[in-house]
PDB file of C-alpha atoms in Angstrom:
ATOM      1  CA  MET A  19       0.191  -0.294  -0.145  1.00 50.00           C
ATOM      2  CA  ALA A  20       0.878   3.065  -0.696  1.00 48.00           C
ATOM      3  CA  ARG A  21       2.150   5.813   2.013  1.00 51.00           C
ATOM      4  CA  SER A  22       0.754   9.091   2.716  1.00 47.00           C
ATOM      5  CA  THR A  23       1.101  12.151   0.136  1.00 45.00           C
ATOM      6  CA  SER A  24       0.809  15.840   0.325  1.00 45.00           C
ATOM      7  CA  SER A  25      -2.548  17.093   0.506  1.00 46.00           C
ATOM      8  CA  SER A  26      -2.846  18.568  -2.489  1.00 49.00           C
ATOM      9  CA  THR A  27      -3.138  15.247  -4.318  1.00 59.00           C
ATOM     10  CA  ALA A  28      -6.299  14.690  -2.087  1.00 77.00           C
ATOM     11  CA  ARG A  29      -5.387  11.672  -1.621  1.00 87.00           C
ATOM     12  CA  ILE A  30      -8.034   9.287   0.470  1.00 93.00           C
ATOM     13  CA  GLY A  31      -6.280   6.235   2.204  1.00 94.00           C
ATOM     14  CA  THR A  32      -7.721   2.975   2.643  1.00 96.00           C
ATOM     15  CA  VAL A  33      -8.575   1.162   6.147  1.00 98.00           C
ATOM     16  CA  SER A  34      -8.514  -2.529   6.425  1.00 98.00           C
ATOM     17  CA  LEU A  35     -10.383  -3.939   8.972  1.00 98.00           C
ATOM     18  CA  VAL A  36      -8.092  -6.791  10.173  1.00 98.00           C
ATOM     19  CA  GLY A  37      -8.627  -9.460  12.459  1.00 97.00           C
ATOM     20  CA  ALA A  38      -5.622 -10.498  14.308  1.00 97.00           C
ATOM     21  CA  GLY A  39      -6.398 -14.310  15.635  1.00 96.00           C
ATOM     22  CA  PRO A  40      -6.179 -15.420  19.097  1.00 95.00           C
ATOM     23  CA  GLY A  41      -2.729 -13.295  19.672  1.00 94.00           C
ATOM     24  CA  ASP A  42      -0.316 -15.914  18.592  1.00 96.00           C
ATOM     25  CA  PRO A  43       1.560 -14.396  15.562  1.00 96.00           C
ATOM     26  CA  ASP A  44       1.729 -17.586  13.649  1.00 96.00           C
ATOM     27  CA  LEU A  45      -1.779 -17.633  13.731  1.00 96.00           C
ATOM     28  CA  LEU A  46      -2.158 -14.581  11.276  1.00 97.00           C
ATOM     29  CA  THR A  47      -2.721 -14.534   7.671  1.00 97.00           C
ATOM     30  CA  LEU A  48      -0.286 -13.936   5.415  1.00 97.00           C
ATOM     31  CA  ARG A  49      -2.756 -11.271   4.158  1.00 97.00           C
ATOM     32  CA  ALA A  50      -3.311  -9.731   7.543  1.00 98.00           C
ATOM     33  CA  ALA A  51       0.749  -9.835   7.931  1.00 97.00           C
ATOM     34  CA  ARG A  52       1.317  -8.242   4.856  1.00 97.00           C
ATOM     35  CA  LEU A  53      -1.098  -5.139   5.659  1.00 97.00           C
ATOM     36  CA  ILE A  54       0.371  -4.800   8.857  1.00 97.00           C
ATOM     37  CA  ALA A  55       4.200  -4.265   7.527  1.00 97.00           C
ATOM     38  CA  ASP A  56       3.216  -1.596   5.002  1.00 95.00           C
ATOM     39  CA  ALA A  57       0.547   0.216   7.057  1.00 95.00           C
ATOM     40  CA  SER A  58       0.696   3.964   7.583  1.00 94.00           C
ATOM     41  CA  VAL A  59      -1.277   4.132  10.930  1.00 97.00           C
ATOM     42  CA  VAL A  60      -1.943   0.810  13.152  1.00 98.00           C
ATOM     43  CA  VAL A  61      -4.996   0.989  15.083  1.00 98.00           C
ATOM     44  CA  HIS A  62      -5.406  -1.313  17.482  1.00 97.00           C
ATOM     45  CA  ASP A  63      -6.858  -3.009  20.506  1.00 94.00           C
ATOM     46  CA  GLY A  64      -5.889  -4.278  24.071  1.00 91.00           C
ATOM     47  CA  LEU A  65      -5.956  -7.576  23.302  1.00 89.00           C
ATOM     48  CA  VAL A  66      -3.651  -7.424  20.126  1.00 94.00           C
ATOM     49  CA  GLY A  67       0.464  -8.131  21.274  1.00 93.00           C
ATOM     50  CA  ALA A  68       3.428  -6.513  20.892  1.00 95.00           C
ATOM     51  CA  GLU A  69       4.821  -9.420  19.045  1.00 96.00           C
ATOM     52  CA  ILE A  70       2.464  -8.388  16.014  1.00 97.00           C
ATOM     53  CA  LEU A  71       2.522  -4.530  16.876  1.00 97.00           C
ATOM     54  CA  ALA A  72       6.493  -5.220  15.657  1.00 97.00           C
ATOM     55  CA  MET A  73       5.228  -6.174  12.312  1.00 97.00           C
ATOM     56  CA  ALA A  74       4.518  -2.708  11.641  1.00 97.00           C
ATOM     57  CA  PRO A  75       7.127  -0.343  10.070  1.00 96.00           C
ATOM     58  CA  ARG A  76       9.187   1.949  12.089  1.00 95.00           C
ATOM     59  CA  ASP A  77       7.991   5.071  11.270  1.00 95.00           C
ATOM     60  CA  ALA A  78       4.199   3.669  11.395  1.00 96.00           C
ATOM     61  CA  ARG A  79       2.421   5.114  14.452  1.00 97.00           C
ATOM     62  CA  LEU A  80       0.159   3.383  16.617  1.00 97.00           C
ATOM     63  CA  ILE A  81      -2.740   4.546  18.265  1.00 97.00           C
ATOM     64  CA  SER A  82      -4.122   2.131  21.318  1.00 95.00           C
ATOM     65  CA  VAL A  83      -8.146   2.349  21.661  1.00 94.00           C
ATOM     66  CA  ALA A  84      -7.865  -0.638  24.434  1.00 88.00           C
ATOM     67  CA  LYS A  85     -11.278  -1.076  25.777  1.00 76.00           C
ATOM     68  CA  SER A  86     -11.993  -3.108  29.638  1.00 64.00           C
ATOM     69  CA  ARG A  87     -15.200  -3.691  31.347  1.00 58.00           C
ATOM     70  CA  ALA A  88     -14.755  -1.050  33.598  1.00 55.00           C
ATOM     71  CA  ARG A  89     -12.888   1.724  31.506  1.00 56.00           C
ATOM     72  CA  HIS A  90     -12.808   2.579  27.720  1.00 56.00           C
ATOM     73  CA  THR A  91      -9.973   4.578  25.763  1.00 70.00           C
ATOM     74  CA  MET A  92     -11.621   5.923  23.376  1.00 87.00           C
ATOM     75  CA  LYS A  93     -15.688   5.916  22.716  1.00 92.00           C
ATOM     76  CA  GLN A  94     -16.683   3.633  19.486  1.00 93.00           C
ATOM     77  CA  GLU A  95     -18.295   6.560  17.845  1.00 95.00           C
ATOM     78  CA  ASP A  96     -14.794   8.191  18.536  1.00 96.00           C
ATOM     79  CA  ILE A  97     -13.023   5.233  16.920  1.00 96.00           C
ATOM     80  CA  CYS A  98     -14.908   5.528  13.624  1.00 97.00           C
ATOM     81  CA  ALA A  99     -14.154   9.209  13.889  1.00 97.00           C
ATOM     82  CA  LEU A 100     -10.449   8.426  14.102  1.00 97.00           C
ATOM     83  CA  LEU A 101     -10.546   5.655  11.268  1.00 98.00           C
ATOM     84  CA  VAL A 102     -12.442   7.793   8.567  1.00 97.00           C
ATOM     85  CA  ARG A 103     -10.406  11.324   9.673  1.00 97.00           C
ATOM     86  CA  GLU A 104      -6.915   9.378   9.510  1.00 97.00           C
ATOM     87  CA  ALA A 105      -7.814   7.900   5.753  1.00 96.00           C
ATOM     88  CA  LEU A 106      -9.142  11.007   4.270  1.00 96.00           C
ATOM     89  CA  ALA A 107      -5.655  12.461   6.039  1.00 95.00           C
ATOM     90  CA  GLY A 108      -4.073   9.991   3.212  1.00 94.00           C
ATOM     91  CA  ASN A 109      -3.277   7.374   5.300  1.00 95.00           C
ATOM     92  CA  ASP A 110      -3.417   3.689   4.994  1.00 95.00           C
ATOM     93  CA  VAL A 111      -5.072   2.589   8.516  1.00 97.00           C
ATOM     94  CA  VAL A 112      -4.687  -0.909   9.513  1.00 98.00           C
ATOM     95  CA  ARG A 113      -7.111  -0.789  12.264  1.00 98.00           C
ATOM     96  CA  LEU A 114      -6.198  -4.296  14.259  1.00 97.00           C
ATOM     97  CA  LYS A 115      -8.844  -6.387  16.049  1.00 96.00           C
ATOM     98  CA  GLY A 116      -8.528  -9.565  17.888  1.00 95.00           C
ATOM     99  CA  GLY A 117     -10.089 -12.609  16.398  1.00 96.00           C
ATOM    100  CA  ASP A 118     -12.154 -11.802  13.531  1.00 97.00           C
ATOM    101  CA  PRO A 119     -13.332  -8.049  12.986  1.00 96.00           C
ATOM    102  CA  LEU A 120     -17.054  -9.452  12.633  1.00 96.00           C
ATOM    103  CA  ILE A 121     -17.782 -11.688  15.750  1.00 95.00           C
ATOM    104  CA  PHE A 122     -18.347  -9.263  18.660  1.00 93.00           C
ATOM    105  CA  GLY A 123     -15.740  -6.965  17.001  1.00 91.00           C
ATOM    106  CA  ARG A 124     -17.669  -3.776  15.804  1.00 93.00           C
ATOM    107  CA  GLY A 125     -16.112  -4.157  12.567  1.00 95.00           C
ATOM    108  CA  GLY A 126     -19.466  -3.629  11.370  1.00 96.00           C
ATOM    109  CA  GLU A 127     -19.877  -0.339  12.746  1.00 97.00           C
ATOM    110  CA  GLU A 128     -16.832   0.740  11.466  1.00 97.00           C
ATOM    111  CA  ALA A 129     -17.575  -0.157   8.164  1.00 97.00           C
ATOM    112  CA  GLU A 130     -20.000   1.783   8.042  1.00 97.00           C
ATOM    113  CA  ALA A 131     -18.459   4.827   9.441  1.00 97.00           C
ATOM    114  CA  CYS A 132     -15.801   4.367   6.473  1.00 97.00           C
ATOM    115  CA  ARG A 133     -18.185   3.841   4.032  1.00 97.00           C
ATOM    116  CA  ALA A 134     -20.448   6.698   4.787  1.00 97.00           C
ATOM    117  CA  ALA A 135     -17.145   9.058   4.343  1.00 97.00           C
ATOM    118  CA  GLY A 136     -16.419   7.394   1.301  1.00 96.00           C
ATOM    119  CA  VAL A 137     -13.462   5.663   2.749  1.00 97.00           C
ATOM    120  CA  PRO A 138     -12.304   2.922   1.039  1.00 97.00           C
ATOM    121  CA  VAL A 139     -12.517   0.131   3.572  1.00 97.00           C
ATOM    122  CA  GLN A 140     -12.037  -3.725   3.212  1.00 97.00           C
ATOM    123  CA  ILE A 141     -12.084  -6.736   5.933  1.00 98.00           C
ATOM    124  CA  VAL A 142      -9.808  -9.252   6.427  1.00 98.00           C
ATOM    125  CA  PRO A 143     -10.807 -12.532   8.328  1.00 97.00           C
ATOM    126  CA  GLY A 144      -9.014 -13.937  11.231  1.00 97.00           C
ATOM    127  CA  ILE A 145      -8.949 -16.934  12.928  1.00 97.00           C
ATOM    128  CA  SER A 146     -11.974 -16.273  15.772  1.00 96.00           C
ATOM    129  CA  ALA A 147     -11.131 -16.625  19.486  1.00 95.00           C
ATOM    130  CA  ALA A 148     -13.849 -19.477  19.502  1.00 96.00           C
ATOM    131  CA  GLN A 149     -12.022 -21.532  16.665  1.00 95.00           C
ATOM    132  CA  ALA A 150      -8.598 -20.654  18.296  1.00 96.00           C
ATOM    133  CA  ALA A 151      -9.848 -21.854  21.964  1.00 96.00           C
ATOM    134  CA  ALA A 152     -11.709 -24.761  21.101  1.00 96.00           C
ATOM    135  CA  SER A 153      -9.026 -26.313  18.578  1.00 96.00           C
ATOM    136  CA  LEU A 154      -6.367 -25.940  20.380  1.00 96.00           C
ATOM    137  CA  ALA A 155      -8.347 -27.042  23.544  1.00 96.00           C
ATOM    138  CA  GLU A 156      -8.852 -30.157  21.821  1.00 95.00           C
ATOM    139  CA  ILE A 157     -12.944 -29.800  21.622  1.00 96.00           C
ATOM    140  CA  PRO A 158     -14.545 -29.975  18.788  1.00 95.00           C
ATOM    141  CA  LEU A 159     -17.417 -27.288  18.491  1.00 96.00           C
ATOM    142  CA  THR A 160     -19.302 -29.588  15.719  1.00 94.00           C
ATOM    143  CA  HIS A 161     -19.590 -33.063  16.037  1.00 92.00           C
ATOM    144  CA  ARG A 162     -21.654 -35.534  14.249  1.00 90.00           C
ATOM    145  CA  ASP A 163     -22.876 -37.347  17.296  1.00 87.00           C
ATOM    146  CA  HIS A 164     -22.860 -34.983  19.644  1.00 88.00           C
ATOM    147  CA  ALA A 165     -23.488 -30.967  18.681  1.00 91.00           C
ATOM    148  CA  SER A 166     -24.238 -29.697  15.343  1.00 92.00           C
ATOM    149  CA  ILE A 167     -25.174 -26.153  16.191  1.00 94.00           C
ATOM    150  CA  VAL A 168     -23.100 -23.777  17.700  1.00 95.00           C
ATOM    151  CA  SER A 169     -24.069 -20.452  19.078  1.00 95.00           C
ATOM    152  CA  PHE A 170     -22.127 -17.474  20.095  1.00 95.00           C
ATOM    153  CA  VAL A 171     -23.335 -15.265  22.716  1.00 93.00           C
ATOM    154  CA  ALA A 172     -22.043 -12.198  24.873  1.00 91.00           C
ATOM    155  CA  GLY A 173     -21.455 -12.855  28.025  1.00 89.00           C
ATOM    156  CA  GLN A 174     -21.038  -8.361  28.934  1.00 78.00           C
ATOM    157  CA  CYS A 175     -24.110  -7.132  27.561  1.00 65.00           C
ATOM    158  CA  LYS A 176     -26.906  -4.332  28.891  1.00 61.00           C
ATOM    159  CA  GLY A 177     -29.763  -6.723  29.965  1.00 62.00           C
ATOM    160  CA  LEU A 178     -28.514  -9.700  30.788  1.00 70.00           C
ATOM    161  CA  SER A 179     -30.611 -11.407  32.771  1.00 67.00           C
ATOM    162  CA  GLU A 180     -33.677 -10.314  30.254  1.00 72.00           C
ATOM    163  CA  GLN A 181     -32.484 -12.050  27.319  1.00 78.00           C
ATOM    164  CA  ASP A 182     -33.748 -15.419  26.383  1.00 80.00           C
ATOM    165  CA  TRP A 183     -31.104 -18.067  25.936  1.00 84.00           C
ATOM    166  CA  SER A 184     -33.221 -20.940  25.924  1.00 81.00           C
ATOM    167  CA  GLY A 185     -32.271 -23.381  23.449  1.00 85.00           C
ATOM    168  CA  LEU A 186     -29.072 -21.943  23.246  1.00 89.00           C
ATOM    169  CA  ALA A 187     -27.376 -24.884  24.923  1.00 88.00           C
ATOM    170  CA  GLY A 188     -28.171 -28.248  25.748  1.00 86.00           C
ATOM    171  CA  VAL A 189     -28.531 -31.439  23.782  1.00 90.00           C
ATOM    172  CA  GLY A 190     -27.166 -31.707  20.591  1.00 91.00           C
ATOM    173  CA  ARG A 191     -25.643 -27.605  20.820  1.00 94.00           C
ATOM    174  CA  THR A 192     -22.890 -25.928  21.872  1.00 96.00           C
ATOM    175  CA  LEU A 193     -22.834 -22.800  22.876  1.00 96.00           C
ATOM    176  CA  VAL A 194     -19.598 -20.704  23.485  1.00 97.00           C
ATOM    177  CA  ILE A 195     -19.745 -17.285  25.642  1.00 96.00           C
ATOM    178  CA  TYR A 196     -18.118 -14.390  24.850  1.00 95.00           C
ATOM    179  CA  MET A 197     -16.700 -11.782  27.297  1.00 93.00           C
ATOM    180  CA  GLY A 198     -18.054 -13.741  30.553  1.00 94.00           C
ATOM    181  CA  VAL A 199     -15.654 -14.639  33.061  1.00 94.00           C
ATOM    182  CA  ALA A 200     -16.518 -11.223  34.838  1.00 93.00           C
ATOM    183  CA  THR A 201     -20.234 -12.293  35.060  1.00 93.00           C
ATOM    184  CA  ALA A 202     -19.939 -15.728  35.432  1.00 95.00           C
ATOM    185  CA  ALA A 203     -21.859 -16.217  37.996  1.00 95.00           C
ATOM    186  CA  GLN A 204     -25.211 -14.559  36.317  1.00 93.00           C
ATOM    187  CA  ILE A 205     -24.646 -16.784  33.495  1.00 94.00           C
ATOM    188  CA  SER A 206     -24.542 -20.108  35.227  1.00 95.00           C
ATOM    189  CA  GLU A 207     -27.966 -19.326  37.032  1.00 93.00           C
ATOM    190  CA  LYS A 208     -29.867 -17.726  33.911  1.00 90.00           C
ATOM    191  CA  LEU A 209     -29.067 -21.127  31.724  1.00 93.00           C
ATOM    192  CA  MET A 210     -30.587 -23.012  35.059  1.00 93.00           C
ATOM    193  CA  GLU A 211     -33.077 -20.792  34.826  1.00 89.00           C
ATOM    194  CA  ASP A 212     -33.811 -21.245  31.282  1.00 86.00           C
ATOM    195  CA  GLY A 213     -33.493 -24.739  31.757  1.00 88.00           C
ATOM    196  CA  LEU A 214     -30.073 -26.080  31.128  1.00 92.00           C
ATOM    197  CA  ALA A 215     -29.517 -28.858  34.240  1.00 94.00           C
ATOM    198  CA  PRO A 216     -26.675 -27.973  36.296  1.00 96.00           C
ATOM    199  CA  ASP A 217     -24.276 -30.409  35.598  1.00 95.00           C
ATOM    200  CA  ALA A 218     -23.875 -29.755  31.893  1.00 95.00           C
ATOM    201  CA  ALA A 219     -19.934 -29.844  30.726  1.00 96.00           C
ATOM    202  CA  VAL A 220     -18.483 -26.488  30.826  1.00 97.00           C
ATOM    203  CA  ALA A 221     -15.338 -25.463  30.381  1.00 98.00           C
ATOM    204  CA  VAL A 222     -13.345 -22.540  30.302  1.00 98.00           C
ATOM    205  CA  VAL A 223     -10.982 -21.608  27.965  1.00 98.00           C
ATOM    206  CA  GLU A 224      -8.042 -18.868  28.878  1.00 97.00           C
ATOM    207  CA  ARG A 225      -5.741 -17.531  26.774  1.00 96.00           C
ATOM    208  CA  ALA A 226      -5.823 -19.271  24.136  1.00 96.00           C
ATOM    209  CA  SER A 227      -2.907 -19.802  21.913  1.00 96.00           C
ATOM    210  CA  LEU A 228      -0.672 -17.664  23.973  1.00 95.00           C
ATOM    211  CA  PRO A 229       1.708 -18.669  26.588  1.00 95.00           C
ATOM    212  CA  GLY A 230       0.051 -19.903  29.952  1.00 95.00           C
ATOM    213  CA  MET A 231      -2.695 -21.178  28.559  1.00 97.00           C
ATOM    214  CA  ARG A 232      -5.483 -23.260  30.414  1.00 97.00           C
ATOM    215  CA  VAL A 233      -8.077 -25.071  29.574  1.00 97.00           C
ATOM    216  CA  LEU A 234     -10.256 -25.808  32.548  1.00 97.00           C
ATOM    217  CA  ARG A 235     -13.485 -28.392  32.497  1.00 97.00           C
ATOM    218  CA  GLY A 236     -16.463 -28.987  34.990  1.00 97.00           C
ATOM    219  CA  VAL A 237     -19.942 -28.466  35.269  1.00 97.00           C
ATOM    220  CA  LEU A 238     -22.225 -25.382  34.839  1.00 97.00           C
ATOM    221  CA  ALA A 239     -23.755 -25.152  38.490  1.00 97.00           C
ATOM    222  CA  GLY A 240     -19.711 -25.010  39.706  1.00 97.00           C
ATOM    223  CA  LEU A 241     -18.654 -22.707  37.072  1.00 98.00           C
ATOM    224  CA  PRO A 242     -18.687 -19.480  38.982  1.00 97.00           C
ATOM    225  CA  ASP A 243     -16.124 -21.609  41.076  1.00 97.00           C
ATOM    226  CA  ILE A 244     -14.279 -22.358  38.221  1.00 97.00           C
ATOM    227  CA  VAL A 245     -13.493 -18.842  37.592  1.00 97.00           C
ATOM    228  CA  ALA A 246     -13.021 -18.151  41.016  1.00 97.00           C
ATOM    229  CA  ASP A 247     -10.903 -20.709  42.030  1.00 97.00           C
ATOM    230  CA  ASN A 248      -8.462 -20.430  39.163  1.00 97.00           C
ATOM    231  CA  GLU A 249      -8.405 -16.832  39.342  1.00 97.00           C
ATOM    232  CA  VAL A 250      -9.378 -16.854  35.555  1.00 97.00           C
ATOM    233  CA  ARG A 251      -8.690 -13.200  33.056  1.00 95.00           C
ATOM    234  CA  SER A 252      -9.352 -12.310  29.675  1.00 91.00           C
ATOM    235  CA  PRO A 253      -8.878 -13.224  27.487  1.00 93.00           C
ATOM    236  CA  ALA A 254     -10.922 -15.861  28.289  1.00 96.00           C
ATOM    237  CA  LEU A 255     -13.658 -18.283  26.739  1.00 97.00           C
ATOM    238  CA  ILE A 256     -17.011 -20.456  28.356  1.00 97.00           C
ATOM    239  CA  VAL A 257     -17.774 -23.063  26.466  1.00 97.00           C
ATOM    240  CA  ILE A 258     -20.898 -25.447  27.146  1.00 96.00           C
ATOM    241  CA  GLY A 259     -22.094 -28.323  25.499  1.00 95.00           C
ATOM    242  CA  GLU A 260     -21.356 -32.200  25.605  1.00 94.00           C
ATOM    243  CA  VAL A 261     -18.163 -31.602  23.393  1.00 95.00           C
ATOM    244  CA  THR A 262     -16.206 -30.311  26.534  1.00 95.00           C
ATOM    245  CA  ARG A 263     -16.110 -33.111  28.304  1.00 88.00           C
ATOM    246  CA  GLU A 264     -12.922 -35.258  28.567  1.00 75.00           C
ATOM    247  CA  PRO A 265     -12.530 -37.824  25.708  1.00 66.00           C
ATOM    248  CA  ASP A 266     -12.926 -40.765  27.859  1.00 59.00           C
ATOM    249  CA  ALA A 267     -15.158 -38.949  29.997  1.00 49.00           C
ATOM    250  CA  ALA A 268     -16.729 -38.516  26.967  1.00 47.00           C
ATOM    251  CA  LEU A 269     -17.363 -41.582  25.305  1.00 46.00           C
ATOM    252  CA  ALA A 270     -17.941 -43.297  28.364  1.00 46.00           C
ATOM    253  CA  HIS A 271     -21.241 -40.838  29.108  1.00 49.00           C
ATOM    254  CA  PHE A 272     -22.456 -42.184  25.479  1.00 44.00           C
ATOM    255  CA  ALA A 273     -21.185 -44.944  25.379  1.00 43.00           C
ATOM    256  CA  MET A 274     -23.703 -45.887  29.003  1.00 43.00           C
ATOM    257  CA  GLU A 275     -26.702 -43.250  26.667  1.00 50.00           C
ATOM    258  CA  ALA A 276     -26.783 -46.003  24.276  1.00 44.00           C
ATOM    259  CA  GLN A 277     -27.266 -48.826  26.840  1.00 42.00           C
ATOM    260  CA  GLN A 278     -30.098 -47.231  28.188  1.00 48.00           C
TER     261      GLN A 278
END
């Protein structure tokens, strides 16, 4: 990609919404790596690690828009305005997001803002947190015998208790919960109130693809204790369904069902 030019040419840069994957630089796509290596400006989330940011040119400007549950460096509307402003100034902007830009990444909002301002935008998919966590933990999100439906939900959202999650988890289904560590107790209670059995199998995958990755397994009723007792911290995903059982335990469980 070209670098920024003088204002007399009135060049408009491109905004690339790039999925940075789960964190390990080896899991970036080749296209993502090329775009980062030629960016004028990199606007990145807090979960994008230093090794990935180091792939940007030395003269590139790195702008953090890190968000946490308690504090946002920049409001979403301001992030959208920043992307548009930088592109209209002639800069090629890489907007780096953990996982995939369009799975709980607000990439759709940012793309809409760019298009409305006449800024060219492209979206580069990344390995989602759900894909990475499940694969690296050897949890098949789908399985011909055990799960043919997968649902993704956000565990941190307004009106969590009022949402209807009935049918998202249970027999033949896998439920993946993003951003659910801080609300694990509410999630456990909510799912049981919506009809899921207290002994439903769960797994918490912390720091997928990164040093210190952990896979913690248990049952739904014990989810709050799993998170609290092990001091689980973000990034972490919660996976609920029979596919999360330990392989040997899963075989025994389904063999017992077959005999009944």
